[in-house]
PDB file of C-alpha atoms in Angstrom:
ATOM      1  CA  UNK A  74     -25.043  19.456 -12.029  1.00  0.00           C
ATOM      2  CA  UNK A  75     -26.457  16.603  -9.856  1.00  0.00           C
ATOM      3  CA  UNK A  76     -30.098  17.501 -11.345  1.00  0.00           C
ATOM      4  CA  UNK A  77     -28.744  17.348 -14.817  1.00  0.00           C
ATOM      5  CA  UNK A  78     -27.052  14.307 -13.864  1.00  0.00           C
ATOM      6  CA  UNK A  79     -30.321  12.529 -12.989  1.00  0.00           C
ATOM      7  CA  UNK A  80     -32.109  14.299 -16.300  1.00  0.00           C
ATOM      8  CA  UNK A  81     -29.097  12.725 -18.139  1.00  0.00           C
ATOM      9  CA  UNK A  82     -29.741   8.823 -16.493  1.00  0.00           C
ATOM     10  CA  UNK A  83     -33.324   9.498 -17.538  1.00  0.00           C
ATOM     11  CA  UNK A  84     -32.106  10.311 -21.049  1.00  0.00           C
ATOM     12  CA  UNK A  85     -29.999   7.204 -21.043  1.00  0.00           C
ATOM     13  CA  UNK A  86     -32.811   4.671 -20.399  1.00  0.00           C
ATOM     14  CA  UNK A  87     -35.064   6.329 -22.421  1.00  0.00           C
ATOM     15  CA  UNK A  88     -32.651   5.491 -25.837  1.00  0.00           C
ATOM     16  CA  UNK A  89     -31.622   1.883 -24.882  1.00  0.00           C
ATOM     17  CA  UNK A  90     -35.360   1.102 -24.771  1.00  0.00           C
ATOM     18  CA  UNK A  91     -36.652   3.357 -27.389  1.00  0.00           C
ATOM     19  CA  UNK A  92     -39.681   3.688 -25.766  1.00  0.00           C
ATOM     20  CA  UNK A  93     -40.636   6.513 -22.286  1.00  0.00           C
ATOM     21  CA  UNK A  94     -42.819   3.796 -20.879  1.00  0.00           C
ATOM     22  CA  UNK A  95     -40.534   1.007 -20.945  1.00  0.00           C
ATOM     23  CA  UNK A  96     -38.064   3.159 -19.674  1.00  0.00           C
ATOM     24  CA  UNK A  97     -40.561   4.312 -16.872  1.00  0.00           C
ATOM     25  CA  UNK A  98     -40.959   0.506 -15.398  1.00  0.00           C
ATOM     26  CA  UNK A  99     -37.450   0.283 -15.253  1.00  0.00           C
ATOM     27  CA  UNK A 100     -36.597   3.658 -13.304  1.00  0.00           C
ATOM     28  CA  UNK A 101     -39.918   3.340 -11.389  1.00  0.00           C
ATOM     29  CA  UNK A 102     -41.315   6.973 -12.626  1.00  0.00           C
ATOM     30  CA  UNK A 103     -44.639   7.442 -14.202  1.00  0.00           C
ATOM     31  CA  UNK A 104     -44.144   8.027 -17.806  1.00  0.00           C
ATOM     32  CA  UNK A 105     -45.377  11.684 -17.638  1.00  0.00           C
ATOM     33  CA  UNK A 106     -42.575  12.002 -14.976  1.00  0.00           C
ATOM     34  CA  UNK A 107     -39.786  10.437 -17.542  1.00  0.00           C
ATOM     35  CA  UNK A 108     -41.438  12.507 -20.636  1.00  0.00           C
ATOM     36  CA  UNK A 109     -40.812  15.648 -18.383  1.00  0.00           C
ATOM     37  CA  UNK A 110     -37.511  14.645 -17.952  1.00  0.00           C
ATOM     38  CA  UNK A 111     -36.832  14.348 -20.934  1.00  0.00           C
ATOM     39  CA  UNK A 112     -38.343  17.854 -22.367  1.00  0.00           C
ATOM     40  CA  UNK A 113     -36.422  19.668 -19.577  1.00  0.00           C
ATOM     41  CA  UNK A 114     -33.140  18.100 -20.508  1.00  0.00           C
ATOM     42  CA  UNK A 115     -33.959  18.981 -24.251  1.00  0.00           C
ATOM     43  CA  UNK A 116     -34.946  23.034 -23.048  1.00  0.00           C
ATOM     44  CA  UNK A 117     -31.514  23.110 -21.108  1.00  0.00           C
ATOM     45  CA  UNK A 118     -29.314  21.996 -24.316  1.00  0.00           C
ATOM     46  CA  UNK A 119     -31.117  23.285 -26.470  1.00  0.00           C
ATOM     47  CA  UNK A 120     -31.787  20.777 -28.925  1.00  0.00           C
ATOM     48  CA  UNK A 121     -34.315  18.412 -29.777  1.00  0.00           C
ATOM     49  CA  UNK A 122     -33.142  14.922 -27.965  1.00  0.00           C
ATOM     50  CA  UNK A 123     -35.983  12.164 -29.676  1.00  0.00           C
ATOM     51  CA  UNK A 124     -38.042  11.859 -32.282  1.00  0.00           C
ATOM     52  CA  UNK A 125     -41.594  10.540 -31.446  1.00  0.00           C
ATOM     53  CA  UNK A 126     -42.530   8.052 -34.089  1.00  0.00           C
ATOM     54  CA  UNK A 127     -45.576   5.353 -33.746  1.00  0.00           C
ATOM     55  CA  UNK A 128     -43.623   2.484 -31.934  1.00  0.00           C
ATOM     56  CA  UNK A 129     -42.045   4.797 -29.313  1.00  0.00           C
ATOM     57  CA  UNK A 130     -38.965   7.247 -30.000  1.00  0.00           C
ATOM     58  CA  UNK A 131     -35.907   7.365 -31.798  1.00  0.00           C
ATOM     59  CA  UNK A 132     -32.618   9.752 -31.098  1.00  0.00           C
ATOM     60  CA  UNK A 133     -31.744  12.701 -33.796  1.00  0.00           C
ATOM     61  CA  UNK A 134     -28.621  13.078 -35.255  1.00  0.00           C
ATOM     62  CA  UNK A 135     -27.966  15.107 -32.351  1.00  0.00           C
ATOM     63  CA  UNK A 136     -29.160  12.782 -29.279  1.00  0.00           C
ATOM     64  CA  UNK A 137     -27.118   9.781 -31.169  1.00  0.00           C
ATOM     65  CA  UNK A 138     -23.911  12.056 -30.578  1.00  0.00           C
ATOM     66  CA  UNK A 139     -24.813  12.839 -27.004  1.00  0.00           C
ATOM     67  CA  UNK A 140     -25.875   9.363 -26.237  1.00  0.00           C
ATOM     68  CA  UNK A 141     -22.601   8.151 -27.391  1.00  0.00           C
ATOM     69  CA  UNK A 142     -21.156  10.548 -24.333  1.00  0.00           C
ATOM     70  CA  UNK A 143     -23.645   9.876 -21.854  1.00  0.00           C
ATOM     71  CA  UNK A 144     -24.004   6.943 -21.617  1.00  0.00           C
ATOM     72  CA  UNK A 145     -19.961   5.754 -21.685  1.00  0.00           C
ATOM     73  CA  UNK A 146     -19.930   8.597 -18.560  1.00  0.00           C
ATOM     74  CA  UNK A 147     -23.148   6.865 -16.645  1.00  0.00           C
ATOM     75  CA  UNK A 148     -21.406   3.341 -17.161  1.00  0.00           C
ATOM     76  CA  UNK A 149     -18.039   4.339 -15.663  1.00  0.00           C
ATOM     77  CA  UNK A 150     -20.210   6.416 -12.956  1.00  0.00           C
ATOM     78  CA  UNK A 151     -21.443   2.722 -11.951  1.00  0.00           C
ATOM     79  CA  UNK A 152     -17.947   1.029 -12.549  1.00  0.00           C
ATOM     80  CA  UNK A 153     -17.021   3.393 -10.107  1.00  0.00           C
ATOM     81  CA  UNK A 154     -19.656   2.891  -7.266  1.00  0.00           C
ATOM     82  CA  UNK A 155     -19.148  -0.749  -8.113  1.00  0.00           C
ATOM     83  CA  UNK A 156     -15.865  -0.320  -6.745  1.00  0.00           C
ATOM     84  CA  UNK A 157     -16.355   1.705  -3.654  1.00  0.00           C
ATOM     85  CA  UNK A 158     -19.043  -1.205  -3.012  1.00  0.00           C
ATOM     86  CA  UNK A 159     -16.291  -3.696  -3.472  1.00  0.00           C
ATOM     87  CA  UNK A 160     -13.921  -1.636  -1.539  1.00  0.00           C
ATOM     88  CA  UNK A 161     -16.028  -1.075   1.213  1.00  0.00           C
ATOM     89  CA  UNK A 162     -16.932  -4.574   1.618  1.00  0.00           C
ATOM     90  CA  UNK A 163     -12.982  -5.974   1.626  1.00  0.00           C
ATOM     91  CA  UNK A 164     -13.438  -7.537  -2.107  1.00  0.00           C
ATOM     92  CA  UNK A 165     -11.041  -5.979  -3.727  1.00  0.00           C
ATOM     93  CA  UNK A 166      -8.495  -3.370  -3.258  1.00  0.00           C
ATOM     94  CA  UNK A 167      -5.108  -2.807  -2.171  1.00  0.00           C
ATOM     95  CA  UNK A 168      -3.544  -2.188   1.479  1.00  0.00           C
ATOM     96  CA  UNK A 169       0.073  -0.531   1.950  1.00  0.00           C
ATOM     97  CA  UNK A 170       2.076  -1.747   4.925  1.00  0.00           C
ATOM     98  CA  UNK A 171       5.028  -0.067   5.943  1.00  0.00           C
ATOM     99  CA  UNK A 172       7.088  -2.287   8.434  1.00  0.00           C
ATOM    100  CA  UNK A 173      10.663  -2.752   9.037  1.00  0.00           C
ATOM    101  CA  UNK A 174      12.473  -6.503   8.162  1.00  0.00           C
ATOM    102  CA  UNK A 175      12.722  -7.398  11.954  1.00  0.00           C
ATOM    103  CA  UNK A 176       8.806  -6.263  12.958  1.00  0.00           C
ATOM    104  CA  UNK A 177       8.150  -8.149   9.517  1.00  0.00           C
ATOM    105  CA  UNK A 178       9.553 -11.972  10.377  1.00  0.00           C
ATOM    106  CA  UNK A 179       9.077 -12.081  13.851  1.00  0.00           C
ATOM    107  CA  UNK A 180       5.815  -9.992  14.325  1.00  0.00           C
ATOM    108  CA  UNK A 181       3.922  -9.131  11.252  1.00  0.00           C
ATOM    109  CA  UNK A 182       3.949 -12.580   9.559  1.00  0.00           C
ATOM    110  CA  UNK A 183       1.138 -13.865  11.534  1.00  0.00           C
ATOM    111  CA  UNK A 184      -1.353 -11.317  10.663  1.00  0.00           C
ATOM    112  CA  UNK A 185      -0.668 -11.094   7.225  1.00  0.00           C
ATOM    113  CA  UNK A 186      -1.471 -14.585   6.348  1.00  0.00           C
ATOM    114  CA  UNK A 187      -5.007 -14.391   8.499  1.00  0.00           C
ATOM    115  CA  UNK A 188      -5.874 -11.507   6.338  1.00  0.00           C
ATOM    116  CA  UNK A 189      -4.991 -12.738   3.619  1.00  0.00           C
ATOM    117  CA  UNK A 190      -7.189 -15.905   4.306  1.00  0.00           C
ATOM    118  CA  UNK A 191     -10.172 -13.964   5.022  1.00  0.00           C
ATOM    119  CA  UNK A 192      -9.863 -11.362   2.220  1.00  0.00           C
ATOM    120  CA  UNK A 193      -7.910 -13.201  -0.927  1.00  0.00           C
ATOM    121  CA  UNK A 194      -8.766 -10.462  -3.056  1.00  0.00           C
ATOM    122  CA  UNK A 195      -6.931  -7.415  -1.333  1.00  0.00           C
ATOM    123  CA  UNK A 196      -3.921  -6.897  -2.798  1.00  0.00           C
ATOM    124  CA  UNK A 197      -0.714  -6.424  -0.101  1.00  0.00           C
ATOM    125  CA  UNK A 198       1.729  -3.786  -1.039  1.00  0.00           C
ATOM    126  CA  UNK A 199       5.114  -4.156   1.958  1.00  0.00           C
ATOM    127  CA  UNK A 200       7.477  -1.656   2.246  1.00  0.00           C
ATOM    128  CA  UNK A 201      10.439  -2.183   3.863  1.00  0.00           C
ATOM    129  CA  UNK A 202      12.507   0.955   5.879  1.00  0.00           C
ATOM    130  CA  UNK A 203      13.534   2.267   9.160  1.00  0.00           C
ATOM    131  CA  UNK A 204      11.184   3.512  11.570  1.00  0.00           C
ATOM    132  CA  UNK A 205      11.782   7.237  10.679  1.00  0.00           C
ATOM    133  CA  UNK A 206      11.338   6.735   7.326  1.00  0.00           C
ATOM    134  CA  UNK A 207       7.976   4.670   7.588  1.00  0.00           C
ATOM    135  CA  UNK A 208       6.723   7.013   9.608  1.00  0.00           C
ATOM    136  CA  UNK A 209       7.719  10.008   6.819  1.00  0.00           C
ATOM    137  CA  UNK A 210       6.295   7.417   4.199  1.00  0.00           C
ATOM    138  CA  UNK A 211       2.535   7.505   5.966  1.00  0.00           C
ATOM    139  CA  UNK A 212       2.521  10.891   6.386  1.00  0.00           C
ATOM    140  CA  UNK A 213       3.530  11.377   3.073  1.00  0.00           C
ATOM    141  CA  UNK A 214       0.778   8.898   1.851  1.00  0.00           C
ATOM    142  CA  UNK A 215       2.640   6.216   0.520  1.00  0.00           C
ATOM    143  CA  UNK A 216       1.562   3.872   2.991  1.00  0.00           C
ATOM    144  CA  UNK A 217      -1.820   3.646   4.976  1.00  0.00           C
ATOM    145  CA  UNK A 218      -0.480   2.286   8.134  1.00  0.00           C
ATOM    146  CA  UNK A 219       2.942   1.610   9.561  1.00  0.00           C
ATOM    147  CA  UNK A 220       4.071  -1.107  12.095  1.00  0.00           C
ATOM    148  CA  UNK A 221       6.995   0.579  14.210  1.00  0.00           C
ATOM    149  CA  UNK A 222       9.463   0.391  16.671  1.00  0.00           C
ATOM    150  CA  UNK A 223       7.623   2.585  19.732  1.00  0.00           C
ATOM    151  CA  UNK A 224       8.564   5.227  20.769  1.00  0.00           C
ATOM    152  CA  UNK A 225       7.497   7.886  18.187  1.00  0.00           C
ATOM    153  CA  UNK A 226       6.926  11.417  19.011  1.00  0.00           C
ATOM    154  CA  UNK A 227       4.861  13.134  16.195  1.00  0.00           C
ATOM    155  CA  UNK A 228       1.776  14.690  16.627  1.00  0.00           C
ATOM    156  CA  UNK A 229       0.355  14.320  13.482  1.00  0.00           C
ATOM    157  CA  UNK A 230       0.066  10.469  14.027  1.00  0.00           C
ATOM    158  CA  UNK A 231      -2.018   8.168  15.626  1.00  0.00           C
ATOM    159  CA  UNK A 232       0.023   5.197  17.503  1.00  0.00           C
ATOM    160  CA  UNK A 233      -1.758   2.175  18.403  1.00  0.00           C
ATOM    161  CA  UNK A 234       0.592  -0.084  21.173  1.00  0.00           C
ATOM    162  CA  UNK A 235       0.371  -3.854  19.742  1.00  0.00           C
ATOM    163  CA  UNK A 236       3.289  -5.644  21.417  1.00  0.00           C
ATOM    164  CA  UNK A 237       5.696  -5.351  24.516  1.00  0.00           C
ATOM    165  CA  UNK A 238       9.392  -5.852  23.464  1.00  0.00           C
ATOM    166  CA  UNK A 239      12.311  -5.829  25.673  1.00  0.00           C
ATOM    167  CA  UNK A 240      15.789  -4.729  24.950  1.00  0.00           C
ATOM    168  CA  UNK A 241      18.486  -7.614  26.355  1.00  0.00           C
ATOM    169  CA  UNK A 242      22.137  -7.774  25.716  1.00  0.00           C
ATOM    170  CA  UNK A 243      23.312 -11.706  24.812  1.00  0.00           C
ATOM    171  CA  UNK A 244      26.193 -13.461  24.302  1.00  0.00           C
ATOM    172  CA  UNK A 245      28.024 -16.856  22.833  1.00  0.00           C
ATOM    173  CA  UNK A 246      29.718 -19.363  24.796  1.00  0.00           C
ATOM    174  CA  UNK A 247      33.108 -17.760  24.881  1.00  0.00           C
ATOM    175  CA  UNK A 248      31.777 -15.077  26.974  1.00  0.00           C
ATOM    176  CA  UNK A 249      29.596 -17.202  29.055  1.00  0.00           C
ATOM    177  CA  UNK A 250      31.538 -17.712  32.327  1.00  0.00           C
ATOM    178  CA  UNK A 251      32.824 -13.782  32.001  1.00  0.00           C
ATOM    179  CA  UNK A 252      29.092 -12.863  32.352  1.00  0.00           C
ATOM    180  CA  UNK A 253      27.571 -15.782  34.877  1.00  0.00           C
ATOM    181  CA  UNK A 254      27.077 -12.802  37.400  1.00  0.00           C
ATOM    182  CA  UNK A 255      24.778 -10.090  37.300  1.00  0.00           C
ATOM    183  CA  UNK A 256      26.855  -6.529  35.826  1.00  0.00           C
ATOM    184  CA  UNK A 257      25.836  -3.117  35.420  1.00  0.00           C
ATOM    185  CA  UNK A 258      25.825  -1.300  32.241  1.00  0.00           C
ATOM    186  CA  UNK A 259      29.484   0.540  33.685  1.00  0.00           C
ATOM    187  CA  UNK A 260      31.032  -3.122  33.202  1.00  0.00           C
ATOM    188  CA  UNK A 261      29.156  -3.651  29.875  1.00  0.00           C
ATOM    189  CA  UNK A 262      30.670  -1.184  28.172  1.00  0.00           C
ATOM    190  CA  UNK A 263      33.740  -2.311  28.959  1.00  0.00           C
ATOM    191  CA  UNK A 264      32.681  -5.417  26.732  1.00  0.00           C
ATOM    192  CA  UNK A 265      32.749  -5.662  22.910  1.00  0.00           C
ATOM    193  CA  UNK A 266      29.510  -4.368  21.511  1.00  0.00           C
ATOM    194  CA  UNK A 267      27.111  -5.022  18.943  1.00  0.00           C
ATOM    195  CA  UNK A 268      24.451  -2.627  18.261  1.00  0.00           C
ATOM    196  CA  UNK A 269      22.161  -1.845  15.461  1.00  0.00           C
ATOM    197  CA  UNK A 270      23.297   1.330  13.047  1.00  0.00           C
ATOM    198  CA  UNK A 271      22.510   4.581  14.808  1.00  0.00           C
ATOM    199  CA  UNK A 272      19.543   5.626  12.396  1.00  0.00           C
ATOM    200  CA  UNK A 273      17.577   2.295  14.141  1.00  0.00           C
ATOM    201  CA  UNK A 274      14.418   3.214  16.444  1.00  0.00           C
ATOM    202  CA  UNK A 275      16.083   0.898  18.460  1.00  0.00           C
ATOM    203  CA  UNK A 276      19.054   1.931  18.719  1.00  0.00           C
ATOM    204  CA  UNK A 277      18.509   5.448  19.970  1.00  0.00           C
ATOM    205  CA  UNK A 278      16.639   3.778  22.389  1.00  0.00           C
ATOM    206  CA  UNK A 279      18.880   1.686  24.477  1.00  0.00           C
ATOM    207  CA  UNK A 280      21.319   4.879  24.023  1.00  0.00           C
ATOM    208  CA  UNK A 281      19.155   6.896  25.454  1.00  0.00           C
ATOM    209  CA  UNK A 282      18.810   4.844  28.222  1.00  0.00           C
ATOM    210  CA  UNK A 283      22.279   4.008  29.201  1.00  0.00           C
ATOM    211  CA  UNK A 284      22.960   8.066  28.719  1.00  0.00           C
ATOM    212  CA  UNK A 285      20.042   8.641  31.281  1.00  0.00           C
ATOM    213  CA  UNK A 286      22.443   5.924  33.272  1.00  0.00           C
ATOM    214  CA  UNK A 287      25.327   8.423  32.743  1.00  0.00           C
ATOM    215  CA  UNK A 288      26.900   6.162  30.432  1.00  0.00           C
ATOM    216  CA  UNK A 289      27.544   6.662  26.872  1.00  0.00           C
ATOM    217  CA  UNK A 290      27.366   2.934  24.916  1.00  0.00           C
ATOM    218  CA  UNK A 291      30.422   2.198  22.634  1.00  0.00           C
ATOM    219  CA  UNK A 292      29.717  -0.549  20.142  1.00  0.00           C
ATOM    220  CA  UNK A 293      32.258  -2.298  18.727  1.00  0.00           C
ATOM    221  CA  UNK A 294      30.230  -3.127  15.562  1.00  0.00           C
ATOM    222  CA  UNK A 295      27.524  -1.808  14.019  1.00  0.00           C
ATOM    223  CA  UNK A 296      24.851  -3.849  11.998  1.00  0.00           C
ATOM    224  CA  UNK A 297      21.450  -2.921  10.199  1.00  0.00           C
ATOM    225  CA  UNK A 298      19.903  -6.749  11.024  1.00  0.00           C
ATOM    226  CA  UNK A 299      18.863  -8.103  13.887  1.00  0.00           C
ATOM    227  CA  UNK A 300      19.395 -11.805  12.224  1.00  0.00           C
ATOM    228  CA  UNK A 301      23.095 -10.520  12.454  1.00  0.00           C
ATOM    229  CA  UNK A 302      22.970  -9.448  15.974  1.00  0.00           C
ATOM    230  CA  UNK A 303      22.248 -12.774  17.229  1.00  0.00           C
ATOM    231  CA  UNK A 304      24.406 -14.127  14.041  1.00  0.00           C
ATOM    232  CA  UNK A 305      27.409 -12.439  15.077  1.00  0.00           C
ATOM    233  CA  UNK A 306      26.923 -12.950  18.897  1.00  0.00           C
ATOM    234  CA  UNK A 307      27.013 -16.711  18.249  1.00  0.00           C
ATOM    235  CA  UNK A 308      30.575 -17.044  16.758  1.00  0.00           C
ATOM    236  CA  UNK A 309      31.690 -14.533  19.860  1.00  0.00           C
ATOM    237  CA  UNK A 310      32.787 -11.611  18.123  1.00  0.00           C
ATOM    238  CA  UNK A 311      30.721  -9.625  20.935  1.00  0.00           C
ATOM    239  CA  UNK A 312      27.750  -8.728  23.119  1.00  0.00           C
ATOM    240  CA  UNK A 313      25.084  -8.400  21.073  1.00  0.00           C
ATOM    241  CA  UNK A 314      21.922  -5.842  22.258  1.00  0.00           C
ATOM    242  CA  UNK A 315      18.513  -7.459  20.745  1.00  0.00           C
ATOM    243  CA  UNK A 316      14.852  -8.017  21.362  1.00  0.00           C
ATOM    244  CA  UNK A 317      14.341 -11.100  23.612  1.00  0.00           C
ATOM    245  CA  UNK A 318      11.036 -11.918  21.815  1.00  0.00           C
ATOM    246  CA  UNK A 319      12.348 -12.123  18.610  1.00  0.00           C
ATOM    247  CA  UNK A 320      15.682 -13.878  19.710  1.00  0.00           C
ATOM    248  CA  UNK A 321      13.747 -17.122  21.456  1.00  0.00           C
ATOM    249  CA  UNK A 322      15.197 -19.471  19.263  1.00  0.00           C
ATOM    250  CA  UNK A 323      18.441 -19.163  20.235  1.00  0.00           C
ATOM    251  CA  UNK A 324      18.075 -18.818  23.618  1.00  0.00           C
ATOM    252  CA  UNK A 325      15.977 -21.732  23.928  1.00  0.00           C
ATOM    253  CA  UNK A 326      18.827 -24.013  22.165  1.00  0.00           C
ATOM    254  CA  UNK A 327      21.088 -22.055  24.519  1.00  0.00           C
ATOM    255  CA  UNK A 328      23.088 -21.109  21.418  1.00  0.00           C
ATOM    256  CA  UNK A 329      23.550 -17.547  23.403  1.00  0.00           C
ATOM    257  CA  UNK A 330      22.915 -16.645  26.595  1.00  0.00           C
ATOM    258  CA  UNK A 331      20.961 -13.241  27.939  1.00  0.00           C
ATOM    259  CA  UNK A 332      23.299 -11.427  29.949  1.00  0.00           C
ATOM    260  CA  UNK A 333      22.087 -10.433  33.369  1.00  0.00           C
ATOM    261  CA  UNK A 334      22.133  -6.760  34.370  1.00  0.00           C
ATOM    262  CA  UNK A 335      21.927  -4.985  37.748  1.00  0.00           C
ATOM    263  CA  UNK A 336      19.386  -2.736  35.609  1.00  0.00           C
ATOM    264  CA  UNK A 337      16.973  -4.018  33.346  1.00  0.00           C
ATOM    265  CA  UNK A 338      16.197  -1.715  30.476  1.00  0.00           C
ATOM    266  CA  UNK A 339      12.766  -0.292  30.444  1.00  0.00           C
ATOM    267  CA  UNK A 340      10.014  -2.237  28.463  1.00  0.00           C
ATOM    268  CA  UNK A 341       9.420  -0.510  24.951  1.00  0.00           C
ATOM    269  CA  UNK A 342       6.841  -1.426  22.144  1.00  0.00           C
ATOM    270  CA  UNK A 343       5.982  -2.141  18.764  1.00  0.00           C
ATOM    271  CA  UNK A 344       3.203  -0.040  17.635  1.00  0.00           C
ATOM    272  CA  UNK A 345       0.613   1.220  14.851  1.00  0.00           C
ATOM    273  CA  UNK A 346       1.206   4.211  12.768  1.00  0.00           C
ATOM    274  CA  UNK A 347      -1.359   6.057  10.765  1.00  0.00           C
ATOM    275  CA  UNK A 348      -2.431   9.668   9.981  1.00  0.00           C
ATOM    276  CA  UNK A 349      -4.750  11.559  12.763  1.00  0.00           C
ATOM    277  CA  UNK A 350      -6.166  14.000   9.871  1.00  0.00           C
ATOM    278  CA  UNK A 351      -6.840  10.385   8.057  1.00  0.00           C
ATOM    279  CA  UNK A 352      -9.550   8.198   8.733  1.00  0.00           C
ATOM    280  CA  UNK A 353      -8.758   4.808   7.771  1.00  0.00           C
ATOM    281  CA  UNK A 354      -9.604   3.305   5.192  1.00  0.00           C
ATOM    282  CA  UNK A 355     -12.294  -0.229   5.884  1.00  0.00           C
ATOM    283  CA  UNK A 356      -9.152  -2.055   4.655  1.00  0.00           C
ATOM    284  CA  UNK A 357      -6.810  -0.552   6.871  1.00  0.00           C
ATOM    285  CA  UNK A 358      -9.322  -0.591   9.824  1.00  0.00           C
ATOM    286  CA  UNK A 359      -9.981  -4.285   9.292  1.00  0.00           C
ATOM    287  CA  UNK A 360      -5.744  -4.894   9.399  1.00  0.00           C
ATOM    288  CA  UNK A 361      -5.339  -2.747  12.674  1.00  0.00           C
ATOM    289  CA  UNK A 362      -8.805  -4.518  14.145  1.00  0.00           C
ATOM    290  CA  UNK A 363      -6.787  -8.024  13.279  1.00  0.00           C
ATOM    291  CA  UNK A 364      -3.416  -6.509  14.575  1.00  0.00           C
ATOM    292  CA  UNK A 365      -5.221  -5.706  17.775  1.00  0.00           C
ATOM    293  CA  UNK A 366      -7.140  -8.583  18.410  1.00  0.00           C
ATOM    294  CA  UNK A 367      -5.298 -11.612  17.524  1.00  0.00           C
TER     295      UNK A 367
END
């Protein structure tokens, strides 16, 4: 097929110019080489291609028909590699980003708009869901990368760490003076609670710790924002458990308070998600390369 192919780009040229030695400058082949070509195409079909006439050749009935063919097939053969070329070089295209709202405001934001500056032309397709379901979405192929709440245990993919987060508990001014000392996750507990929904990354992480702790959390309340974490914490309906990076605005204004424990929990992180059996796309490679480096 990829001989015929070539026999068939000969054929092409050879009808637009009407002529095998104009059509020999332009594919650099001597004209015996191109009038070859042409006779080998013509012994494979079957059928006589050209007609030789005086001022160079014409196509038969038969050649007109197949041109018709051809030639629409060559030209979408080079739309094609156009393309790639494009796609390879970040001038077009389109790059699918699975991230959750949180990772999205307070992380992602950023790095979206530099890429955006540097490569207009790529379109940005976000998708919004929980960890567990990003990661089913890029395994699934519905999105080329994934920016998640570490940690994720699955072997078929590849996690890139981009950002240390760390897990506090805060609170409004009503519980203030209850907290000023130092407590341990025992007296916590005792405290209203306000916790992201159990199906949150997050979530099953600061459980997990506390049960390591020997103590099973009991939240009062349940949310599936952050914004509402630190929301309801500042008109005192509890002690909400969020991510001090992404909470610096109120804690800076003092409009809640981190409450001290006698045991921090453990640093986590927000990482990259792809496929291992994958290899990135130069879209998606450029994204992580910014994701990393900025």
């Amino acid at each position: 097929m990829m001989v015929k192919l070539e026999l068939y780009k000969i054929f092409c040229e050879v009808a637009k110019q009407k002529s095998l030695s104009k059509a020999a400058s332009i594919l650099f082949m001597t004209q015996p080489a191109v009038s070859q070509s042409i006779m080998q195409l013509e012994r494979e079909l079957g059928l006589r291609l050209f007609t030789r006439t005086s001022r160079g050749v014409i196509l038969t009935n038969e050649g007109s028909m197949l041109f018709e063919y051809i030639n629409s097939a060559i030209n979408l053969i080079s739309k094609g590699e156009e393309k790639l070329d494009e796609w390879k070089n970040l001038s077009s295209g389109e790059l699918k980003i699975g991230v959750g709202d949180t990772i999205s405001r307070y992380f992602l934001l950023p790095y979206l708009e530099k890429f955006h500056k540097a490569y207009s032309n790529i379109k940005l397709k976000i998708i919004n869901s929980t960890t567990l379901e990003l990661c089913t979405l890029v395994k699934s192929g519905e999105t080329d990368i994934a920016i998640c709440n570490l940690p994720i245990e699955d072997p078929a993919l590849e996690i890139i760490k981009a950002m240390d987060i760390h897990d506090i508990f805060v609170c409004g001014e009503a519980y203030r003076d209850k907290l000023s000392k130092p407590i341990s996750l025992e007296e916590l507990n005792h405290f209203p609670l306000i916790l992201l929904e159990p199906k949150s990354n997050s979530r099953r992480y600061v459980e997990r710790y506390f049960l390591s702790k020997g103590v099973t959390i009991k939240p009062e309340i349940e949310l599936g924002s952050h914004d509402l974490l630190l929301e309801f914490s500042r008109i005192n309906l509890g002690i909400s458990c969020v991510v001090k990076e992404f909470s610096q605005e109120y804690l800076k204004k003092k409009i809640l308070f981190e409450v001290s424990l006698e045991e921090s929990i453990p640093k986590r992180n927000i990482g990259i998600c792809f496929l291992k059996s994958v290899s990135l796309s130069p879209t998606s490679a450029k994204f992580v390369q910014i994701l990393k480096n900025v």
